[in-house]
Short mmCIF file of C-alpha atoms in Angstrom, two decimals:
data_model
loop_
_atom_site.label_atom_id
_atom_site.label_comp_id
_atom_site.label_asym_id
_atom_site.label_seq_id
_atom_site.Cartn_x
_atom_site.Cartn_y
_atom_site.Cartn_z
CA UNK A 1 0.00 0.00 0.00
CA UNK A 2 1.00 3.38 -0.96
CA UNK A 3 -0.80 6.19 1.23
CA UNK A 4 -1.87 9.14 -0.28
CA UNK A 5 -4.30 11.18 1.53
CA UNK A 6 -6.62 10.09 4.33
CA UNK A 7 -10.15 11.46 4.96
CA UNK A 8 -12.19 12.08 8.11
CA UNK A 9 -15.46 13.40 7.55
CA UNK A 10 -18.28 11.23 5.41
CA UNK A 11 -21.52 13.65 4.33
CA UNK A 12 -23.29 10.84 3.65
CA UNK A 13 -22.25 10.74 -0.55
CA UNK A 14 -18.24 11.75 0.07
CA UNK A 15 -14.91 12.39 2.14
CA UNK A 16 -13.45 15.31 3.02
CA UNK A 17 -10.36 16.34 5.27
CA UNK A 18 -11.58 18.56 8.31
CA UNK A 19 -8.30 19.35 9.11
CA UNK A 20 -6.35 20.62 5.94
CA UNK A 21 -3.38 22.84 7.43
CA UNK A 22 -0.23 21.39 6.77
CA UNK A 23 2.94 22.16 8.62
CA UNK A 24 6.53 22.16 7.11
CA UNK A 25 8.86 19.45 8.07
CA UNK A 26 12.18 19.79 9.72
CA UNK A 27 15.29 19.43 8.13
CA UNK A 28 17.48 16.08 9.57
CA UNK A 29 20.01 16.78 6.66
CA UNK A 30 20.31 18.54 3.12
CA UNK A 31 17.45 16.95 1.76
CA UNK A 32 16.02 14.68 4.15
CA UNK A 33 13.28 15.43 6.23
CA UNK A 34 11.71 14.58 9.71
CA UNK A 35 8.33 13.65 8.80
CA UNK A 36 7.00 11.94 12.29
CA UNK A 37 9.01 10.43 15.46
CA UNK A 38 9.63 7.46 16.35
CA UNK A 39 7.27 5.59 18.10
CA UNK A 40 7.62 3.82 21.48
CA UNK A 41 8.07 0.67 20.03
CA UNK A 42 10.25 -0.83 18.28
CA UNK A 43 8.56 -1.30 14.62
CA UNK A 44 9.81 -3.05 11.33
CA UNK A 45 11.24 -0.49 9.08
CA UNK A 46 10.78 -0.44 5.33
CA UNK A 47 12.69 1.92 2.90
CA UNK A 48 11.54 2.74 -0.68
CA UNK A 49 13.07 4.53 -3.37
CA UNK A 50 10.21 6.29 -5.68
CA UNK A 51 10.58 7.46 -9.27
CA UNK A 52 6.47 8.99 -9.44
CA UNK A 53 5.83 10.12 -12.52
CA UNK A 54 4.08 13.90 -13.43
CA UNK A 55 0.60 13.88 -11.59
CA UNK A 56 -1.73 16.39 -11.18
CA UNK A 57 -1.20 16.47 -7.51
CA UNK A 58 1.30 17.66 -4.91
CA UNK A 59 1.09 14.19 -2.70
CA UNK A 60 3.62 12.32 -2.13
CA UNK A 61 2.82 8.59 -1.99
CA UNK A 62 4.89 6.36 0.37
CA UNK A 63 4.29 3.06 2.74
CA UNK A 64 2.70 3.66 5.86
CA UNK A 65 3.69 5.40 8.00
CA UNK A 66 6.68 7.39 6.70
CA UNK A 67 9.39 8.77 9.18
CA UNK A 68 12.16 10.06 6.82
CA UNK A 69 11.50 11.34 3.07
CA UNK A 70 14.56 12.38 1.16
CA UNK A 71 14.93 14.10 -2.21
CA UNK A 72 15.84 16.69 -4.36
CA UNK A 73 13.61 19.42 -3.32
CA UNK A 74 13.04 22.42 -0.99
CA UNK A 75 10.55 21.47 1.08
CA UNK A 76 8.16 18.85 2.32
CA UNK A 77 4.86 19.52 4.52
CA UNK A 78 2.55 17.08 6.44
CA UNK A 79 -1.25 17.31 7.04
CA UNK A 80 -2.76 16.16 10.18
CA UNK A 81 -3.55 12.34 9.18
CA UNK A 82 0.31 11.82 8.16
CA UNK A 83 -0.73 13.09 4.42
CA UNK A 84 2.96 14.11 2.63
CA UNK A 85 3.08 17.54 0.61
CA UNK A 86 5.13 18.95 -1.82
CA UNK A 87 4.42 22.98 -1.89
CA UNK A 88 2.89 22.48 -5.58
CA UNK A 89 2.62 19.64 -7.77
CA UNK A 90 5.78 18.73 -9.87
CA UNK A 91 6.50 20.07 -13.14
CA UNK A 92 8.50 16.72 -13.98
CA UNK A 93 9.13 13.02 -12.55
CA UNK A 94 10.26 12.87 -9.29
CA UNK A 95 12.54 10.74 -7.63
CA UNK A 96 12.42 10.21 -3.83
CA UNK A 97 13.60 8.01 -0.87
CA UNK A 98 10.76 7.33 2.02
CA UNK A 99 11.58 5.08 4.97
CA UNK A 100 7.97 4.21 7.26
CA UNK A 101 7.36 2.33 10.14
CA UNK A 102 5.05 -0.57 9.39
CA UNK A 103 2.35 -0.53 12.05
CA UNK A 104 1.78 -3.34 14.45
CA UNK A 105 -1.08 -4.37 16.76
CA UNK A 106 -0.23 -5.13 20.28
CA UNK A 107 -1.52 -8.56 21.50
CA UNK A 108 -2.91 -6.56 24.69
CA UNK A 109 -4.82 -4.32 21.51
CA UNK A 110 -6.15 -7.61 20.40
CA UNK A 111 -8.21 -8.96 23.26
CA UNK A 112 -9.29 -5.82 25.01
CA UNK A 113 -12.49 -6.04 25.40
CA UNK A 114 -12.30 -2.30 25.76
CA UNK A 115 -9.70 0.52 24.73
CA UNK A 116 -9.09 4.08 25.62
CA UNK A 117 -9.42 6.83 22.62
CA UNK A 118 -8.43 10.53 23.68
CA UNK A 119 -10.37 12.74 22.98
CA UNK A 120 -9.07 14.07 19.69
CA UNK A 121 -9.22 11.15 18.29
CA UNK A 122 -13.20 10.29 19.00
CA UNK A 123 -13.95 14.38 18.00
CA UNK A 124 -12.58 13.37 14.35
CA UNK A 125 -12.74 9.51 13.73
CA UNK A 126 -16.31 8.46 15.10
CA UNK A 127 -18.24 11.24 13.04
CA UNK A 128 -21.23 9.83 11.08
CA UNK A 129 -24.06 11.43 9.22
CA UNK A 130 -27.77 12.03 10.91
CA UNK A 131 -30.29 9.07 9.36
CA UNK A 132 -28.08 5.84 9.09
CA UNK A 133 -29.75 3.98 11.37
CA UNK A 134 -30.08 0.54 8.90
CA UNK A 135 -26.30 0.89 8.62
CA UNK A 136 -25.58 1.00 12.55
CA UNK A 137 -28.62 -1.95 13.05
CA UNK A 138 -26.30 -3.77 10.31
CA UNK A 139 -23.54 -3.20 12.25
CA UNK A 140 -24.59 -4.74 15.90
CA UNK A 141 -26.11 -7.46 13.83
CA UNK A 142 -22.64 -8.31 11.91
CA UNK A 143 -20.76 -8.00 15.35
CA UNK A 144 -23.47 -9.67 17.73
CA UNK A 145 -21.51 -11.92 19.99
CA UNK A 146 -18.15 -10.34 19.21
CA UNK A 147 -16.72 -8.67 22.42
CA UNK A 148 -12.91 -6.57 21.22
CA UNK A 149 -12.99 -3.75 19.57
CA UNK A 150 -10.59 -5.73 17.08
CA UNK A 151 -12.84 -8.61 16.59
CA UNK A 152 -15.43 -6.72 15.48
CA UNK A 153 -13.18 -4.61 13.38
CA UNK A 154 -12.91 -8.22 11.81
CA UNK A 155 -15.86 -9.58 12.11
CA UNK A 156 -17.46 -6.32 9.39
CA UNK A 157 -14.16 -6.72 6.95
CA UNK A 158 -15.30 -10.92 6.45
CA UNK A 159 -18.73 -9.66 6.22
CA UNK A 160 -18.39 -7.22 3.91
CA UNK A 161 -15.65 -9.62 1.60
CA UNK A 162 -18.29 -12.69 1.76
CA UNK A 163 -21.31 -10.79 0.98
CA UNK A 164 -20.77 -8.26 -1.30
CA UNK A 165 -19.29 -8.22 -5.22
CA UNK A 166 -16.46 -6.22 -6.31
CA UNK A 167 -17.00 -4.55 -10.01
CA UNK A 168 -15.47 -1.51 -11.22
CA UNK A 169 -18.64 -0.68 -12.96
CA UNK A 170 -20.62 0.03 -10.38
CA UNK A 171 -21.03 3.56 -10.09
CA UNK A 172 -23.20 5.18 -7.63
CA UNK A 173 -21.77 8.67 -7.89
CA UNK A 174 -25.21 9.94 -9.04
CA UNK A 175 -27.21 8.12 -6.11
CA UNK A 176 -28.11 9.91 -3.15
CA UNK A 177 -27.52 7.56 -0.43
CA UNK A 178 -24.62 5.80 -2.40
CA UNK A 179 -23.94 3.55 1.24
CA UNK A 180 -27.21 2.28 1.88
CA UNK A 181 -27.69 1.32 -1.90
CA UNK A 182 -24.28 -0.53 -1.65
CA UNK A 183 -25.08 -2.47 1.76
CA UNK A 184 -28.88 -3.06 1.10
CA UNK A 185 -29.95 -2.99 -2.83
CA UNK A 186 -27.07 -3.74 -5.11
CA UNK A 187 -24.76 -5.14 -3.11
CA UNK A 188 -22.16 -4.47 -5.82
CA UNK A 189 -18.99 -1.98 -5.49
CA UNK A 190 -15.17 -1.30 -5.59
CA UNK A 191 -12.74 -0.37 -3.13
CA UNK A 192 -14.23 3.30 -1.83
CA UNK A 193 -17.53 1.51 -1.76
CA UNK A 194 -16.47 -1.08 0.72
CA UNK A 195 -14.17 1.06 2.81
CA UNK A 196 -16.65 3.68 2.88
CA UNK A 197 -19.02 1.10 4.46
CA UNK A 198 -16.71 -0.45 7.00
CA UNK A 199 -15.40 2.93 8.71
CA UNK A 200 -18.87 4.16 8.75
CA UNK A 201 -19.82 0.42 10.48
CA UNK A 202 -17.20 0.52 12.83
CA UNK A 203 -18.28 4.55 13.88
CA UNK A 204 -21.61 3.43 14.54
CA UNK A 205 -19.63 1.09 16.93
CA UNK A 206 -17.66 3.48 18.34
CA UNK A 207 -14.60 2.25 17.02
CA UNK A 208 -12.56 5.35 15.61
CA UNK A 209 -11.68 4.45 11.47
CA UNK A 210 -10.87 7.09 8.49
CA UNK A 211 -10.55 6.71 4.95
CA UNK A 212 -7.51 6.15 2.98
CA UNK A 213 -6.51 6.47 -0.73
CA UNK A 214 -3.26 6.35 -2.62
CA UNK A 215 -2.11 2.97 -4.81
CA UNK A 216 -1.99 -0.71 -4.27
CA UNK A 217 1.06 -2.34 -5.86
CA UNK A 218 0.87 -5.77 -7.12
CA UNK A 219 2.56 -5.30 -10.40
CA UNK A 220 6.29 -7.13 -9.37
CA UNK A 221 9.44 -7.04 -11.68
CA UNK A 222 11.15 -9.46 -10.97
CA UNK A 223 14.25 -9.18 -13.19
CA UNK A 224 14.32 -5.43 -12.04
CA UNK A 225 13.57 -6.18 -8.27
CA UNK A 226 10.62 -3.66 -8.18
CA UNK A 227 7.15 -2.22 -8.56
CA UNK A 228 5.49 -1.17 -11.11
CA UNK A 229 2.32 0.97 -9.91
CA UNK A 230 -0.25 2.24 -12.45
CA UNK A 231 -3.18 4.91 -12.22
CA UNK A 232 -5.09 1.65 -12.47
CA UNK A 233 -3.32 0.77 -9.39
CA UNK A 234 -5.70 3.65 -7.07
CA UNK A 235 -6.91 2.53 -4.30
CA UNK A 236 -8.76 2.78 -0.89
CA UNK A 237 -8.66 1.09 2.50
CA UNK A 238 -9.42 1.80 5.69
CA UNK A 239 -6.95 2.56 9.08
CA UNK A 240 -8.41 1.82 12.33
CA UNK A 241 -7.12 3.47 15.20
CA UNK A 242 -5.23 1.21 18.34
CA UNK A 243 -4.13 3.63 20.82
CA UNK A 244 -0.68 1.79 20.92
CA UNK A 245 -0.17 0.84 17.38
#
């Protein structure tokens, strides 16, 4: 997975970021930049070396969750959900080094039957539209029996893999409850669809998720030792939130 951009707020037919100011990265040397600490543990580190080609976008797509980004350019910025910024897009390809933590979930986070969320993190990642009651009714249905947050978190992704059909062709852009036609009447989506329905699921659990897009990469060289990602290749997921993850 390559992140891009992650989204907290659904309006019942799309994302949007509620919290868009970015803040400028410090310097760790001549073209390398902080982009987040380290965290407490201590995580499996993976390094990538990018060439992205010209996109109409200033993002800069790397494996979650990046700690150092290195290349040849001025400056890099971060939004609030760990979203990387260039100042504008880029005139030309780009080459640049990332190296990310790759998030683990503590046993502990596994079978707690309970888990503490500040505050921050409930104000922005349990937000759901007025009116979906079907979807949270779904929800305690899909879970019933299920007692960790993570189970549950589980227990929606197999529901929503066994019961639903993946087609690129089903768009619902022009629908206005997109969600409940996807989870009740046609049963038939792609990626946003389904990870638009989980998060929303797991709010109306009170289980703090967001939205994430950027690029899946499956395409593997072999002979070259490397990736090839297309625009084909866009993607979305969900992250759920583990207070010690």
């Amino acid at each position: 997975y390559l992140r891009g951009l992650a989204y907290d707020q659904y309006n019942g037919r799309s994302w949007s970021h509620s919290r868009t100011r970015l803040r400028s990265l410090g310097l760790v040397a001549e073209g390398t930049f902080f982009a987040r600490p380290p965290g407490s543990l201590s995580l499996p580190i993976i390094r990538q070396d990018i060439l992205l080609e010209t996109l109409d976008t200033a993002v800069l797509f790397a494996a979650p969750f990046a700690e150092l980004v290195s290349g040849e350019f001025l400056s890099v910025q971060a939004d609030a959900m760990s979203g990387l910024h260039l100042p504008s897009p880029p005139s030309s390809r780009l080459r640049y080094s990332v190296t990310s933590q790759v998030p683990q979930l503590l046993a502990e986070e596994r079978t707690a039957t309970a888990l503490d969320y500040p505050d921050a993190v409930r104000s922005h990642y349990l937000q759901v539209p007025a009116g979906l009651q079907q979807i949270e009714d779904l929800a305690h249905h899909v879970v019933q029996g299920v007692a960790t947050p993570f189970g549950q978190t589980m227990a929606i992704q197999r529901h929503l893999l066994d019961n639903y059909r993946y087609s690129l062709d089903a768009d619902q852009a022009t629908l206005s409850h997109p969600l409940e036609e996807f989870l009740f009447t046609r049963k038939t989506g792609y990626c946003e669809h389904y990870a638009t329905a989980m998060v929303v699921m797991l709010r109306t659990l009170g289980i703090p998720a967001r939205l994430v897009t950027g690029f899946l990469a499956t395409e593997w060289n072999e002979y070259g030792g490397y990736f090839t990602v297309r625009q084909r290749d866009a993607h979305a997921w969900v992250e759920v939130y583990f207070p010690r993850s």
